[in-house]
PDB file of C-alpha atoms and ligand atoms in Angstrom:
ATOM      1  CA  UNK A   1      67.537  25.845 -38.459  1.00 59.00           C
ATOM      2  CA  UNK A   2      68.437  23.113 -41.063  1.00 69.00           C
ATOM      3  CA  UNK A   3      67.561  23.858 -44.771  1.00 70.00           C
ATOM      4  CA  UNK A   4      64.519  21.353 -45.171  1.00 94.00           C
ATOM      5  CA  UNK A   5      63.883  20.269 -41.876  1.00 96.00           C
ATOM      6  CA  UNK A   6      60.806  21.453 -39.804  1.00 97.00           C
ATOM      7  CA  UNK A   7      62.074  21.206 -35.995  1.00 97.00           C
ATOM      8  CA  UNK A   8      59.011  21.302 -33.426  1.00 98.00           C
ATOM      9  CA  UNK A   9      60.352  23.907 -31.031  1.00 97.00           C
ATOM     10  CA  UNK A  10      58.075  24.535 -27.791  1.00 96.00           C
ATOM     11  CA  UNK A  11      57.774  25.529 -24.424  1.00 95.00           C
ATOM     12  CA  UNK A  12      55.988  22.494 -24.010  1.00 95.00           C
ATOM     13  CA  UNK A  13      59.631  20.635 -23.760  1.00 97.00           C
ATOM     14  CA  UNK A  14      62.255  22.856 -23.314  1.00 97.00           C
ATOM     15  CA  UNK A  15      65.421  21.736 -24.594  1.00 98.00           C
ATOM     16  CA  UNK A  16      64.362  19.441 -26.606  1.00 98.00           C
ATOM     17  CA  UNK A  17      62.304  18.993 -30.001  1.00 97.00           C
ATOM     18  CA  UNK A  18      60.977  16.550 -32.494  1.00 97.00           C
ATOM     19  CA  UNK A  19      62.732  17.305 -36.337  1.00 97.00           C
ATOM     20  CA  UNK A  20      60.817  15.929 -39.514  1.00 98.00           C
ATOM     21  CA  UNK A  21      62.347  16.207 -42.937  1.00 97.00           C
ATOM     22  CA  UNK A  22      60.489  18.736 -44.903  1.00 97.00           C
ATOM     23  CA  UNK A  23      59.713  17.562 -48.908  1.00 96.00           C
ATOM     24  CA  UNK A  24      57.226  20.512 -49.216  1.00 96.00           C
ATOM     25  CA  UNK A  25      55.390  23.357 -47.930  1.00 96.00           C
ATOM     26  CA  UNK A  26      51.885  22.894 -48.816  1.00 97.00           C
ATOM     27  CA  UNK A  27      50.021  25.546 -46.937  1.00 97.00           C
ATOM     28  CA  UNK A  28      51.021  28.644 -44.729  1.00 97.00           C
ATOM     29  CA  UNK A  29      48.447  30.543 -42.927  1.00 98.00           C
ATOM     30  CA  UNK A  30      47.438  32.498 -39.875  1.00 98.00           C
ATOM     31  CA  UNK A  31      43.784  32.600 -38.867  1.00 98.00           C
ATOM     32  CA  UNK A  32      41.937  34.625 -36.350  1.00 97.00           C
ATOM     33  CA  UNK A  33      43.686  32.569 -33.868  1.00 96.00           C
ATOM     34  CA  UNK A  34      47.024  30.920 -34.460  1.00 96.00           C
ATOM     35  CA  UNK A  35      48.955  30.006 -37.351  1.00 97.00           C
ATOM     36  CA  UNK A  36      48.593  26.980 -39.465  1.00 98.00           C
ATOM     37  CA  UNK A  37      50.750  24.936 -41.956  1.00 98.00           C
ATOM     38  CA  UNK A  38      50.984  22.104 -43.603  1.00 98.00           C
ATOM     39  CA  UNK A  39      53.936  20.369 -45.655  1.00 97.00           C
ATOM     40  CA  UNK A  40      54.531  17.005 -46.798  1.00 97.00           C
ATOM     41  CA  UNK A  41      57.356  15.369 -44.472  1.00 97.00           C
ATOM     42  CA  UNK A  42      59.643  12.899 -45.641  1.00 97.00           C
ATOM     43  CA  UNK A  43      58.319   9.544 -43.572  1.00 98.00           C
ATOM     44  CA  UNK A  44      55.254  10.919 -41.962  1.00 98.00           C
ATOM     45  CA  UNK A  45      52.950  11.801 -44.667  1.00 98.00           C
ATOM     46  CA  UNK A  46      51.395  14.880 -44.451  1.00 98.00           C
ATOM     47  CA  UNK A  47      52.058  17.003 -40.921  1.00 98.00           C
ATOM     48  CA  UNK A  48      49.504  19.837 -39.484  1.00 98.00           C
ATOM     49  CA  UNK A  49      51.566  22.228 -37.534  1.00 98.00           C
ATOM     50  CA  UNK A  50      49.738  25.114 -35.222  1.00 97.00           C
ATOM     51  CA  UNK A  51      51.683  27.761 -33.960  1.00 96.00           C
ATOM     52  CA  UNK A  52      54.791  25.784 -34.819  1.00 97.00           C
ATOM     53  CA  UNK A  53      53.603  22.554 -32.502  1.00 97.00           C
ATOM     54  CA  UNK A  54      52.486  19.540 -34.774  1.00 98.00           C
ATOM     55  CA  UNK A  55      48.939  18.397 -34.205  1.00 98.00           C
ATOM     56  CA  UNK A  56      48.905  15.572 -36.259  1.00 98.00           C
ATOM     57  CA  UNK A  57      50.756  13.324 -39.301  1.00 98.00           C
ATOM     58  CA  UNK A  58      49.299  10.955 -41.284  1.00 98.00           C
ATOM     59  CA  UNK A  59      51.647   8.518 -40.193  1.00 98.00           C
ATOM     60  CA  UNK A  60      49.817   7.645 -36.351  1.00 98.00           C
ATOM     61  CA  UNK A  61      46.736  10.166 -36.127  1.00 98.00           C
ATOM     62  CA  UNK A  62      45.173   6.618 -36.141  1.00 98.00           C
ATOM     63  CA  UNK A  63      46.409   6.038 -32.379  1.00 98.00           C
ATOM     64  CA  UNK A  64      45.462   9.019 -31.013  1.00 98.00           C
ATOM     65  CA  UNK A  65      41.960   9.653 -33.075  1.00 98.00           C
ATOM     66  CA  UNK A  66      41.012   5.870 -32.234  1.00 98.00           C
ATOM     67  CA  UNK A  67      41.777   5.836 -28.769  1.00 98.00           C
ATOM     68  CA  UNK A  68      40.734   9.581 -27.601  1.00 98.00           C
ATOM     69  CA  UNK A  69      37.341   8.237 -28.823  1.00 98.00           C
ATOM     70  CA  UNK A  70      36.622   4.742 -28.401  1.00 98.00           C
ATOM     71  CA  UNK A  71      37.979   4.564 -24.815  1.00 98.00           C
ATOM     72  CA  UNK A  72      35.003   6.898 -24.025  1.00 98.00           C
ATOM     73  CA  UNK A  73      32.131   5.472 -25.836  1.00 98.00           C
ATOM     74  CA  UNK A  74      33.109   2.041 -25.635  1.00 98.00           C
ATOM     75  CA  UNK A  75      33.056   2.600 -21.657  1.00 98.00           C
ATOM     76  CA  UNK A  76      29.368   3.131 -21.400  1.00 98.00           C
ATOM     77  CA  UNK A  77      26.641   0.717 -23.407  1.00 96.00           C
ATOM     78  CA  UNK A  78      25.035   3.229 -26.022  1.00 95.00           C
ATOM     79  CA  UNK A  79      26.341   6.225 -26.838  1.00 98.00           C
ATOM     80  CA  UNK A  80      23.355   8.257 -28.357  1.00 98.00           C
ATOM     81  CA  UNK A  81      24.383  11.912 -28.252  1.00 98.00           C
ATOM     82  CA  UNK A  82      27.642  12.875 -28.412  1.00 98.00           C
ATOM     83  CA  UNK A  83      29.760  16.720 -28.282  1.00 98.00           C
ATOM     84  CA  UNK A  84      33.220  17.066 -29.734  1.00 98.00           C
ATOM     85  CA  UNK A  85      35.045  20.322 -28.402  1.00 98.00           C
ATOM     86  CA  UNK A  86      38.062  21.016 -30.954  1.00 97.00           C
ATOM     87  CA  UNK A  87      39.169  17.990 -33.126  1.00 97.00           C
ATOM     88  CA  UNK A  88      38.582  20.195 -36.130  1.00 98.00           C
ATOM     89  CA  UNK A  89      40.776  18.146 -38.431  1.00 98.00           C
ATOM     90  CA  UNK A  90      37.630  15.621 -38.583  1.00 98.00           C
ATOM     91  CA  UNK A  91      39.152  12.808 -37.163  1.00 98.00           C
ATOM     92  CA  UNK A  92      37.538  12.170 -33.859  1.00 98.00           C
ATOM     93  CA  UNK A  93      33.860  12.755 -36.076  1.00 98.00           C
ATOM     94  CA  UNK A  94      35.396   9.266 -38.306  1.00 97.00           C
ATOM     95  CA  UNK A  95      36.187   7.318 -35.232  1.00 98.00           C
ATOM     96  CA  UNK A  96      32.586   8.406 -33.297  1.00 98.00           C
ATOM     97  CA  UNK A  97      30.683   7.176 -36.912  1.00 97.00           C
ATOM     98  CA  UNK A  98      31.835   3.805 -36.293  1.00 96.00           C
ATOM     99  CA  UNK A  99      29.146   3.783 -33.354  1.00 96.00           C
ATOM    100  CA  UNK A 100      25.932   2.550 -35.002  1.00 95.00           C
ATOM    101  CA  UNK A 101      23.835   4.119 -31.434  1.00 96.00           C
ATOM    102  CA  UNK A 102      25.250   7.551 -31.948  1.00 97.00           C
ATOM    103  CA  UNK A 103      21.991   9.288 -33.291  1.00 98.00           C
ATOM    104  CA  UNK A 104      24.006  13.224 -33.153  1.00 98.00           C
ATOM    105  CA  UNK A 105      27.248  14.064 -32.823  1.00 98.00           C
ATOM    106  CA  UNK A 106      27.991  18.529 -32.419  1.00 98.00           C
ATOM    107  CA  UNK A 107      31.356  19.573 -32.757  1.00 98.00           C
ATOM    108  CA  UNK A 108      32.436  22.950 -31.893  1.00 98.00           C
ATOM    109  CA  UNK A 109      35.703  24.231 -33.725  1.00 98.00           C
ATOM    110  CA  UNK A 110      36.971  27.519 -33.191  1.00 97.00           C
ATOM    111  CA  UNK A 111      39.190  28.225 -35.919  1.00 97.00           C
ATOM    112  CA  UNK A 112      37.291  27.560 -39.177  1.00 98.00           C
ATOM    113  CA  UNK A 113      40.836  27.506 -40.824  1.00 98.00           C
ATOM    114  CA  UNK A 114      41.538  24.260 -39.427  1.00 98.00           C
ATOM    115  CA  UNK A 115      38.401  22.763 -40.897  1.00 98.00           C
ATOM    116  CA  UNK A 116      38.827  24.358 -44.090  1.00 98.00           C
ATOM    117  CA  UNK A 117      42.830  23.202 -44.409  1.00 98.00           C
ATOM    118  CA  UNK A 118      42.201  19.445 -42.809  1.00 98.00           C
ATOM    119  CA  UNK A 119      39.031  18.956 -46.013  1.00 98.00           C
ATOM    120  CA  UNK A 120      41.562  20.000 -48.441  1.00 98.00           C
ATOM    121  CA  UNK A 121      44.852  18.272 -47.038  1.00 98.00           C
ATOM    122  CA  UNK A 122      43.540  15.463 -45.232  1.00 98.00           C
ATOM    123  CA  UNK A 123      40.878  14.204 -46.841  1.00 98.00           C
ATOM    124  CA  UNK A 124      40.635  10.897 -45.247  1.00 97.00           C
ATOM    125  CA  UNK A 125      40.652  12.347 -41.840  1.00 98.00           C
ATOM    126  CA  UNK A 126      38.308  15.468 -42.632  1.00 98.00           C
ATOM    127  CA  UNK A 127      35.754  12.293 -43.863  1.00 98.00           C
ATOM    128  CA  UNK A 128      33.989  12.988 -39.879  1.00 97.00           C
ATOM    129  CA  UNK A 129      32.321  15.786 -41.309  1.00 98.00           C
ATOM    130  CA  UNK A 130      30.688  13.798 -44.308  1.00 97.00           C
ATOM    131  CA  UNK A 131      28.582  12.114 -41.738  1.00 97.00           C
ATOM    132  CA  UNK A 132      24.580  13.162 -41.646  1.00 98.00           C
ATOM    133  CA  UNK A 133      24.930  12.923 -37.746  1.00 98.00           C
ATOM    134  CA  UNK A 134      27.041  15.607 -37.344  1.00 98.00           C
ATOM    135  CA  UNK A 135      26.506  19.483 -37.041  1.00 98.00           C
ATOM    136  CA  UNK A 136      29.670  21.587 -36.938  1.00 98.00           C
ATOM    137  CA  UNK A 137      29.465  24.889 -35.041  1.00 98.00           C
ATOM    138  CA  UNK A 138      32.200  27.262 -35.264  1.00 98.00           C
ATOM    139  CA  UNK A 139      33.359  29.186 -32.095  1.00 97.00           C
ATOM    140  CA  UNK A 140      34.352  29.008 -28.669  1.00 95.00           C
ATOM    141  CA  UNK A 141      33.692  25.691 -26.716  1.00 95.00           C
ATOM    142  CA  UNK A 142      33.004  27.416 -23.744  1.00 93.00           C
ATOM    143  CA  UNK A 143      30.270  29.216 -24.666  1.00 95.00           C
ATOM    144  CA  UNK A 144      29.101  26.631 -26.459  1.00 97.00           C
ATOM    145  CA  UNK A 145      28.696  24.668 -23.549  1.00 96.00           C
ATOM    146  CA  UNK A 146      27.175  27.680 -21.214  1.00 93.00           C
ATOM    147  CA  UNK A 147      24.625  27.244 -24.096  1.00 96.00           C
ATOM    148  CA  UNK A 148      24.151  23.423 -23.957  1.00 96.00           C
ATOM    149  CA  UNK A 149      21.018  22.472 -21.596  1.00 98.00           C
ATOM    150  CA  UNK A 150      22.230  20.480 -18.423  1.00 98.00           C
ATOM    151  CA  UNK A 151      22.500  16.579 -19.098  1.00 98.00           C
ATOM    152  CA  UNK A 152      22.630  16.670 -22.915  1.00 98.00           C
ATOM    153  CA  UNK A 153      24.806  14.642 -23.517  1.00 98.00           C
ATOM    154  CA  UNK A 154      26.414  11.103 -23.490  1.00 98.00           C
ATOM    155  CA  UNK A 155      29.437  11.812 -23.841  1.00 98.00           C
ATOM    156  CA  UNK A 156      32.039  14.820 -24.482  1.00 98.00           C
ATOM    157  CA  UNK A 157      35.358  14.332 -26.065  1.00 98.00           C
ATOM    158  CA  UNK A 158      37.816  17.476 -25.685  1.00 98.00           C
ATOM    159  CA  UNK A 159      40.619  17.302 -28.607  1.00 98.00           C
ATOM    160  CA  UNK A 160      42.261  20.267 -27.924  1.00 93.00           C
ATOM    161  CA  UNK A 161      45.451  21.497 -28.592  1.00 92.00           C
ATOM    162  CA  UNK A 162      47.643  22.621 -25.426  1.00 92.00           C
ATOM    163  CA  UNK A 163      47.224  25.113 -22.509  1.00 89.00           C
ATOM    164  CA  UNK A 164      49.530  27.550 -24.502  1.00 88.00           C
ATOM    165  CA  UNK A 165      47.133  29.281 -27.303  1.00 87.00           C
ATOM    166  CA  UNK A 166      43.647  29.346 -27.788  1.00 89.00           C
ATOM    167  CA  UNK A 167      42.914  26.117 -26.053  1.00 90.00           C
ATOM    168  CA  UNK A 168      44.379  27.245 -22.575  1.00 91.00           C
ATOM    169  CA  UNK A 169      41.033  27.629 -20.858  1.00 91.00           C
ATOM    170  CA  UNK A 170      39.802  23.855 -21.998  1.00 91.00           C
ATOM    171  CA  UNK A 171      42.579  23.129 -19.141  1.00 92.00           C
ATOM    172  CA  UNK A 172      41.053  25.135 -15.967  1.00 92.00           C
ATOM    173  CA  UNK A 173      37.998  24.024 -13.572  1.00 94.00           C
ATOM    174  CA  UNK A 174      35.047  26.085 -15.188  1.00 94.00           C
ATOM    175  CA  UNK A 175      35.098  24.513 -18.220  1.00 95.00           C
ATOM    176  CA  UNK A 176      35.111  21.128 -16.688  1.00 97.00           C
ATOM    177  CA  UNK A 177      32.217  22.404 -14.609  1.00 97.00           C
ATOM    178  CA  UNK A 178      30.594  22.989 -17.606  1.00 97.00           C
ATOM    179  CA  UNK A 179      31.101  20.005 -19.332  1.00 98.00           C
ATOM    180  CA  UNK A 180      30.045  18.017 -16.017  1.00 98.00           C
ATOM    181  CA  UNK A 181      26.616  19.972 -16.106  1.00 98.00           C
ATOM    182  CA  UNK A 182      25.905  19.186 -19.981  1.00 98.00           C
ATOM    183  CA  UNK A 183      26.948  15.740 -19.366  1.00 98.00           C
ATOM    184  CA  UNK A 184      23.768  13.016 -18.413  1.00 98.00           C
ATOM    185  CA  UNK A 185      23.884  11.230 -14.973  1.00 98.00           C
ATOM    186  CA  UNK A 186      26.625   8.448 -15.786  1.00 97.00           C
ATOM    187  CA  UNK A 187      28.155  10.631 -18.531  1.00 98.00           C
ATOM    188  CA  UNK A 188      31.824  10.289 -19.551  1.00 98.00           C
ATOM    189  CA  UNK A 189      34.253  12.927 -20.951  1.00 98.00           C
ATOM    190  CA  UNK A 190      37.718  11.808 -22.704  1.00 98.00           C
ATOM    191  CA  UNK A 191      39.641  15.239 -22.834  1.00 97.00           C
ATOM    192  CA  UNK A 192      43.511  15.373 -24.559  1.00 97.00           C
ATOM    193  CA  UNK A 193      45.950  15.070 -21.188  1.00 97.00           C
ATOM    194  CA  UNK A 194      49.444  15.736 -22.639  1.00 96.00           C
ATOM    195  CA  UNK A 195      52.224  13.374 -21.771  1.00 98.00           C
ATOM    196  CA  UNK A 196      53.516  11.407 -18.258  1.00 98.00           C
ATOM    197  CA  UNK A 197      56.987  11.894 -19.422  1.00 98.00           C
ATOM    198  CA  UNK A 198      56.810  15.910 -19.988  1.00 97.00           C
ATOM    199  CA  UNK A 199      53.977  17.544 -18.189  1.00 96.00           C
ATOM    200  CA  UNK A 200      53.399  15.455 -14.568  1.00 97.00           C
ATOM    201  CA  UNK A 201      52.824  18.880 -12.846  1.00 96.00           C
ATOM    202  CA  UNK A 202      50.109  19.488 -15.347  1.00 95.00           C
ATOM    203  CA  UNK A 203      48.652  16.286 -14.851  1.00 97.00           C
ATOM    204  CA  UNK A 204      48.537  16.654 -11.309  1.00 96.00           C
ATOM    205  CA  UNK A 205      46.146  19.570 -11.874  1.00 95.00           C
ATOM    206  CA  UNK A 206      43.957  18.530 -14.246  1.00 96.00           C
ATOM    207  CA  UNK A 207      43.539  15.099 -11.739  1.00 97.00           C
ATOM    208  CA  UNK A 208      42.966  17.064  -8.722  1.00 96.00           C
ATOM    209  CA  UNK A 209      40.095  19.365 -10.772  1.00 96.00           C
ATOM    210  CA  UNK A 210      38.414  16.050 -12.468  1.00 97.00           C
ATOM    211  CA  UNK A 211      38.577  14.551  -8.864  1.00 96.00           C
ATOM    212  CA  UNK A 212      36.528  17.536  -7.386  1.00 96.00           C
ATOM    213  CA  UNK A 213      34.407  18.288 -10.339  1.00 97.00           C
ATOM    214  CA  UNK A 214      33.577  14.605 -11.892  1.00 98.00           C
ATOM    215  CA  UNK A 215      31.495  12.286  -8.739  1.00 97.00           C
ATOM    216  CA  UNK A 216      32.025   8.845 -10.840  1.00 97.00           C
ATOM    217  CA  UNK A 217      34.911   7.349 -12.271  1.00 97.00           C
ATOM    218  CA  UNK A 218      38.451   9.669 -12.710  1.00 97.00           C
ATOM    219  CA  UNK A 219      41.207   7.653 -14.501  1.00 98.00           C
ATOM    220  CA  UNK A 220      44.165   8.851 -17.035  1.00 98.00           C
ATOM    221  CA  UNK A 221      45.152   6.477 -19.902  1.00 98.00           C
ATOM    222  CA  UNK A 222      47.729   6.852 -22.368  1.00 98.00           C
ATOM    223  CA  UNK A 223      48.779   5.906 -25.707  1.00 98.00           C
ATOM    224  CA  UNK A 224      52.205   5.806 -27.689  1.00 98.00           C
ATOM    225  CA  UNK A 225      51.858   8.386 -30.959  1.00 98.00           C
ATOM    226  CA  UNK A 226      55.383   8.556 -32.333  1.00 98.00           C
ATOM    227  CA  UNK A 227      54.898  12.006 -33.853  1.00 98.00           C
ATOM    228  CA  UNK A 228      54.662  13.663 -30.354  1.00 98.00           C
ATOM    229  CA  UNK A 229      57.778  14.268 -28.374  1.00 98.00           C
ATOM    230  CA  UNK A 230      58.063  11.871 -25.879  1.00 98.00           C
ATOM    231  CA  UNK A 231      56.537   9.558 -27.843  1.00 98.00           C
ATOM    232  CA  UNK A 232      52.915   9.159 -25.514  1.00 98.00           C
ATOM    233  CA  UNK A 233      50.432  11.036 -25.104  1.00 98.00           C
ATOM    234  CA  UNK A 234      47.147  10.946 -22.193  1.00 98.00           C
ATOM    235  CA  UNK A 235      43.771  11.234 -21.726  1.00 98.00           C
ATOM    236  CA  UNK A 236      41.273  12.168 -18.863  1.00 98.00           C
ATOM    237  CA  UNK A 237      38.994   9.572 -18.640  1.00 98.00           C
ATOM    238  CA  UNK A 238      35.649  10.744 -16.002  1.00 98.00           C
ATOM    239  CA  UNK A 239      31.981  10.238 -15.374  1.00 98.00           C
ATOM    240  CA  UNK A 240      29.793  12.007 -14.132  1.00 98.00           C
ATOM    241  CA  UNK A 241      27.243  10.457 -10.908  1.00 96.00           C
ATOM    242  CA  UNK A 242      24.884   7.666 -11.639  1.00 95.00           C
ATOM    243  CA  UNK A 243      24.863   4.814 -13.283  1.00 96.00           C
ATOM    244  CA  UNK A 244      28.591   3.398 -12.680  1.00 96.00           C
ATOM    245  CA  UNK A 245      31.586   3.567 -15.331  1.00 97.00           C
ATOM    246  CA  UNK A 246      34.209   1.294 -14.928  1.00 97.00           C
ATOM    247  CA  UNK A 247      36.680   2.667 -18.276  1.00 98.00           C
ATOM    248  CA  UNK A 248      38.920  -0.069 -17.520  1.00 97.00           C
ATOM    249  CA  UNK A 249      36.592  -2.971 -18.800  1.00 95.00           C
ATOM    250  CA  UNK A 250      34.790  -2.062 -22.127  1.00 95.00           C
ATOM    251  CA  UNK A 251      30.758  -3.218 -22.050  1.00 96.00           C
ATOM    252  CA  UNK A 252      30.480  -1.742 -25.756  1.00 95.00           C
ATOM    253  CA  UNK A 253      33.109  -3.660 -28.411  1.00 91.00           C
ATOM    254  CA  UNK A 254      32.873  -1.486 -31.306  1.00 92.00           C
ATOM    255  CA  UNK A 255      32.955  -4.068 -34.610  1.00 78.00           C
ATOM    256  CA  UNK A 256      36.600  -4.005 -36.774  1.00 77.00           C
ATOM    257  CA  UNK A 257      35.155  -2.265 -39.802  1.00 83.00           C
ATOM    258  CA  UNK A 258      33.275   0.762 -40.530  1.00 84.00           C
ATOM    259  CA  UNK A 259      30.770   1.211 -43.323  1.00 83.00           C
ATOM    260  CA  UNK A 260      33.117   2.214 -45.619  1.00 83.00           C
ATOM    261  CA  UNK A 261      34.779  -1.327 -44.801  1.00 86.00           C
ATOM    262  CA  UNK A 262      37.676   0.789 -43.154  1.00 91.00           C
ATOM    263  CA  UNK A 263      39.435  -1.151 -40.651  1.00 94.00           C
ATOM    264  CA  UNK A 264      40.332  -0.329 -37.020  1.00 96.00           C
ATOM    265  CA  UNK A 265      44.122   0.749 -37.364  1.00 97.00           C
ATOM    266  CA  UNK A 266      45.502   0.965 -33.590  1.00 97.00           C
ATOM    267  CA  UNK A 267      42.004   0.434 -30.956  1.00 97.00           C
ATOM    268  CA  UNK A 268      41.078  -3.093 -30.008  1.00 96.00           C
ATOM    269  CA  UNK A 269      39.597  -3.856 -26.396  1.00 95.00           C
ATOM    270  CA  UNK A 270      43.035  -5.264 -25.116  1.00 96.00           C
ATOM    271  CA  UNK A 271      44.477  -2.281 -25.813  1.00 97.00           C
ATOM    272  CA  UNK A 272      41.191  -0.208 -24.543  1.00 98.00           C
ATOM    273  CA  UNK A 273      42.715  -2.294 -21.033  1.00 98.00           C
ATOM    274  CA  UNK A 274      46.569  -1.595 -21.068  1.00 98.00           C
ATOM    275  CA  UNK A 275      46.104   2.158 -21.829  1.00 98.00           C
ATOM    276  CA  UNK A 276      44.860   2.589 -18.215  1.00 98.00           C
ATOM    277  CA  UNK A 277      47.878   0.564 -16.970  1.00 98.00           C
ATOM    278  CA  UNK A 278      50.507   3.346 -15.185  1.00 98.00           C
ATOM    279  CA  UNK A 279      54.463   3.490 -14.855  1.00 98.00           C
ATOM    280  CA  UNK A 280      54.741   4.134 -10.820  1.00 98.00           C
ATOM    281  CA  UNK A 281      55.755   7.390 -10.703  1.00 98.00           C
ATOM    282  CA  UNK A 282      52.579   8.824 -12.519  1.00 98.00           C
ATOM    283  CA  UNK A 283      50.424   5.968 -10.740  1.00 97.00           C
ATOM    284  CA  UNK A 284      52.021   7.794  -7.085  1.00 96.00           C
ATOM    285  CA  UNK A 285      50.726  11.336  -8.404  1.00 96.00           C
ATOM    286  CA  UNK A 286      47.443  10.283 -10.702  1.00 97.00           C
ATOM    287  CA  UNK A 287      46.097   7.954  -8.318  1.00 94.00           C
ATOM    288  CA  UNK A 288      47.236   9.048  -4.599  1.00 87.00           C
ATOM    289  CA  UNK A 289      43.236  10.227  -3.172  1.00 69.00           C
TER     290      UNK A 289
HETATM  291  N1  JA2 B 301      44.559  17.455 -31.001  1.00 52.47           N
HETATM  292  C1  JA2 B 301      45.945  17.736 -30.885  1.00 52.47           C
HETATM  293  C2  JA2 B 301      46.674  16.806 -29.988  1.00 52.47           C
HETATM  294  C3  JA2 B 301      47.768  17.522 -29.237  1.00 52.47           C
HETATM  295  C4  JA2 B 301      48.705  18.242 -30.131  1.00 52.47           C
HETATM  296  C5  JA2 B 301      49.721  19.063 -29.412  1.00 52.47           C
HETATM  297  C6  JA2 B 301      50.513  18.218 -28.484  1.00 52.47           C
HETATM  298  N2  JA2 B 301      51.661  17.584 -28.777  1.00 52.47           N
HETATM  299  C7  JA2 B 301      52.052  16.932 -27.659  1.00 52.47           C
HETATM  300  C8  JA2 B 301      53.164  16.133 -27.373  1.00 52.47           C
HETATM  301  C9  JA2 B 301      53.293  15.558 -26.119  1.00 52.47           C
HETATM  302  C10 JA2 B 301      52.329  15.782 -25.163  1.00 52.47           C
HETATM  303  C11 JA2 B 301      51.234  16.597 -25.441  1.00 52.47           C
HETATM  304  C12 JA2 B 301      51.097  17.160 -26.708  1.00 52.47           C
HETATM  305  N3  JA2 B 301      50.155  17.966 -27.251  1.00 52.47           N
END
């Protein structure tokens, strides 16, 4: 360990971690279900770590918070009601309140820690929950969904953390079953799909589950987010059947500037395009039927 350095060591990728130098420690904490810090790094603002693996920095959580939700609801025409499983640093809740049709938005948070720490530390990403639309329930997304009627929903973004820890079973087939059956006929779900470069074999998976589970569209995209080792990180992009997705092309631009006049940082519809665009060796695995 180097005095002042935080180094990002994970099973996740072995041999191999991301180092940030460490100005301060802001917060140290362990909740009901993992344990959380926060320090100020040197060149990438403020970092949350959980369970020693870095979920965001304020340097790029733009990149990942813009594109996990506006490839999803700019896929389909109007986005009305929308569930958030995880994302309880409030970012994803900013980024779906730039959609003037979203009339409700539910998130469901396990650890109320996280909520508590990302309102106090990162205030301008914690500004989701300031929104009347939303309704934050605290617990486990998979009951939450058992709960949900079937077809409730427009859309359902899954901003999880990784299979290792509390988010492991927002990664196997019964939870996408259940998100398929709260989803509406022509219903699309943008779930956090971990990185070409490190986790293919996980990928695979996930793929071969959507494929069986979602009767629309399946497609991964990906994005680069500096802060996360190897540098990219992917999505699951699916509908459900009915009324045809095609994520590729977006039918709902989302304007540059939210009410607040805050600009669009990293999403624009070009980019909406390339993200689905594959390096051959994941295009061979992701898209072989
Ligand atoms: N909402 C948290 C996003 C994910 C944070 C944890 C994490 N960091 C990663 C780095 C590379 C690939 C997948 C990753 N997953």
């Amino acid at each position: 360990v180097i005095p002042g350095w935080f180094s990002e060591i994970s099973p996740m990728w072995p041999g191999e971690a991301h180092s940030l130098k460490v100005e301060k420690i802001l917060f140290q904490g362990k909740s009901d279900y993992q344990d959380v810090m926060v320090f100020q790094s040197s060149t990438y603002g403020k970092v949350l770590v959980l369970d020693g693996v870095i979920q965001l920095t304020e340097r790029d959580e733009c990149a990942y918070q813009e594109m996990i939700t506006h490839l999803p609801l700019c896929s389909i025409p109007n986005p009305k009601k929308v569930l958030v499983i995880g994302g309880g640093d409030g970012g994803v809740l900013r980024e779906v309140a730039r959609h003037a049709s979203v009339e409700q938005v539910d998130i469901c948070e396990i650890d109320k820690m996280v909520v508590e720490v990302s309102k106090e530390y990162f205030p301008d990403v914690a500004v989701g929950y300031n929104d009347p639309r939303v309704t934050l329930h605290i617990g486990d997304g998979v009951a939450f969904l058992k709960a949900v009627p079937e077809g409730t929903y427009d859309a359902v973004i899954v901003d999880s953390s990784d299979p290792i820890g509390p988010a492991q079973e927002l990664f196997e087939k019964p939870f996408f079953q259940s998100v398929a059956r709260a989803l509406r006929p022509g219903g699309v779900v943008c779930t956090q799909a971990e990185s070409i470069w490190l986790h293919m074999h996980i990928i695979e998976d996930i793929v071969a589950n959507c494929r069986h589970i979602f009767k629309g569209s399946v497609n991964y995209a990906w994005t680069t987010v500096p802060t996360y080792p190897s540098g990219v990180i992917g999505f699951m992009l699916c509908s459900t059947e009915g009324p045809d997705v095609d994520f590729k092309h977006p039918v709902n631009p989302i304007d540059e500037q939210d009410d607040s006049g805050r600009p669009l940082k990293f999403y624009n519809s070009e980019i909406h395009t390339a993200a689905f665009c594959l390096p051959s060796f994941a295009k061979r695995v992701i898209e072989s039927e």
